[in-house]
Coordinates of C-alpha atoms in Angstrom, one line a residue:
X1 CA 79.7 13.8 158.4
X2 CA 76.6 12.1 159.7
X3 CA 73.5 10.9 157.8
X4 CA 70.3 10.3 159.7
X5 CA 69.0 6.8 159.8
X6 CA 65.9 8.0 157.8
X7 CA 67.4 9.6 154.8
X8 CA 66.6 10.4 151.1
X9 CA 68.1 8.8 148.0
X10 CA 68.3 11.3 145.1
X11 CA 68.7 9.4 141.8
X12 CA 69.5 11.3 138.6
X13 CA 69.4 9.7 135.1
X14 CA 71.2 11.5 132.3
X15 CA 73.1 10.7 129.1
X16 CA 76.8 10.3 129.2
X17 CA 77.3 13.0 126.6
X18 CA 74.9 15.5 128.2
X19 CA 76.8 18.7 129.1
X20 CA 76.7 21.5 131.6
X21 CA 79.1 24.5 131.1
X22 CA 81.3 22.4 128.8
X23 CA 81.8 19.4 131.0
X24 CA 79.8 16.2 131.5
X25 CA 76.6 16.9 133.4
X26 CA 77.1 13.9 135.7
X27 CA 80.6 15.3 136.7
X28 CA 79.1 18.8 137.3
X29 CA 76.4 17.3 139.5
X30 CA 78.9 15.4 141.6
X31 CA 81.1 18.5 142.0
X32 CA 78.2 20.7 142.9
X33 CA 77.0 18.1 145.5
X34 CA 80.4 18.1 147.1
X35 CA 80.5 21.9 147.1
X36 CA 77.1 21.9 148.9
X37 CA 78.5 19.5 151.5
X38 CA 76.2 16.5 150.7
X39 CA 77.3 13.3 152.3
X40 CA 78.4 11.5 149.1
X41 CA 77.7 10.8 145.4
X42 CA 78.2 7.8 143.1
X43 CA 78.1 7.7 139.3
X44 CA 77.0 4.5 137.7
X45 CA 77.4 3.9 133.9
X46 CA 74.7 1.9 132.3
X47 CA 75.2 -0.8 129.6
X48 CA 71.9 -0.2 127.9
X49 CA 68.9 2.1 128.2
X50 CA 66.4 4.5 126.6
X51 CA 64.7 7.6 127.8
X52 CA 61.8 9.8 126.7
X53 CA 62.9 9.7 123.1
X54 CA 62.8 5.9 123.1
X55 CA 66.2 5.9 121.3
X56 CA 68.1 2.8 122.4
X57 CA 71.6 3.3 123.8
X58 CA 73.8 0.3 124.1
X59 CA 77.4 -0.7 124.9
X60 CA 77.3 -3.7 122.5
X61 CA 80.3 -3.9 120.2
X62 CA 78.2 -3.9 117.0
X63 CA 76.0 -1.0 118.1
X64 CA 78.4 1.1 120.1
X65 CA 76.7 4.1 121.5
X66 CA 78.4 7.4 122.3
X67 CA 75.7 8.3 124.8
X68 CA 75.3 5.6 127.4
X69 CA 73.0 6.1 130.3
X70 CA 74.5 7.4 133.5
X71 CA 72.9 7.4 137.0
X72 CA 74.1 9.7 139.8
X73 CA 73.0 8.6 143.3
X74 CA 73.2 10.9 146.3
X75 CA 72.1 10.0 149.8
X76 CA 71.7 12.5 152.6
X77 CA 69.2 14.0 155.1
X78 CA 65.9 14.9 153.5
X79 CA 66.3 18.6 154.1
X80 CA 69.8 18.7 152.5
X81 CA 68.5 16.9 149.4
X82 CA 65.5 19.2 149.2
X83 CA 67.8 22.2 149.4
X84 CA 69.9 20.8 146.5
X85 CA 66.9 20.3 144.2
X86 CA 66.7 23.9 142.9
X87 CA 70.4 23.9 142.1
X88 CA 69.9 20.6 140.2
X89 CA 66.9 21.9 138.4
X90 CA 69.0 24.8 137.0
X91 CA 71.8 22.5 136.0
X92 CA 69.6 20.0 134.2
X93 CA 67.5 22.4 132.1
X94 CA 64.8 19.8 131.4
X95 CA 67.3 17.0 130.6
X96 CA 67.1 13.6 132.2
X97 CA 65.0 12.2 135.0
X98 CA 65.2 12.9 138.8
X99 CA 63.7 10.6 141.4
X100 CA 63.6 10.6 145.2
X101 CA 63.2 7.7 147.6
X102 CA 62.9 7.5 151.4
X103 CA 65.5 5.1 152.6
X104 CA 67.0 3.8 155.8
X105 CA 70.8 4.1 156.3
X106 CA 72.3 1.1 157.9
X107 CA 75.9 2.1 157.8
X108 CA 77.9 5.1 156.7
X109 CA 81.6 5.5 157.0
X110 CA 84.3 3.2 158.5
X111 CA 83.3 -0.1 160.1
X112 CA 82.9 0.6 163.8
X113 CA 84.1 -2.9 164.8
X114 CA 87.4 -2.7 162.9

């Protein structure tokens, strides 16, 4: 699979406990991205954060949260990301935050010099 040099980064912020059809939303997003042949997705688990409710979620031992922040990042061609947005909108049902950034891809896949 190829990604153009000028691509789009889709970043999705949700809570670890947020669900879609009985499974974690972040997991459902990654599986749907794969089903739609997007180039790749990465899930990052946050140590601390807060969202629109201003409720603090933390991984500290004394204040262990059951709903840590999770970020899903997906990079692909702008048109493929744009086509994925309506699917994502249905899945999220007004939960979380979605951002888009124009990026430059410097490398994707195996190291060509290896």
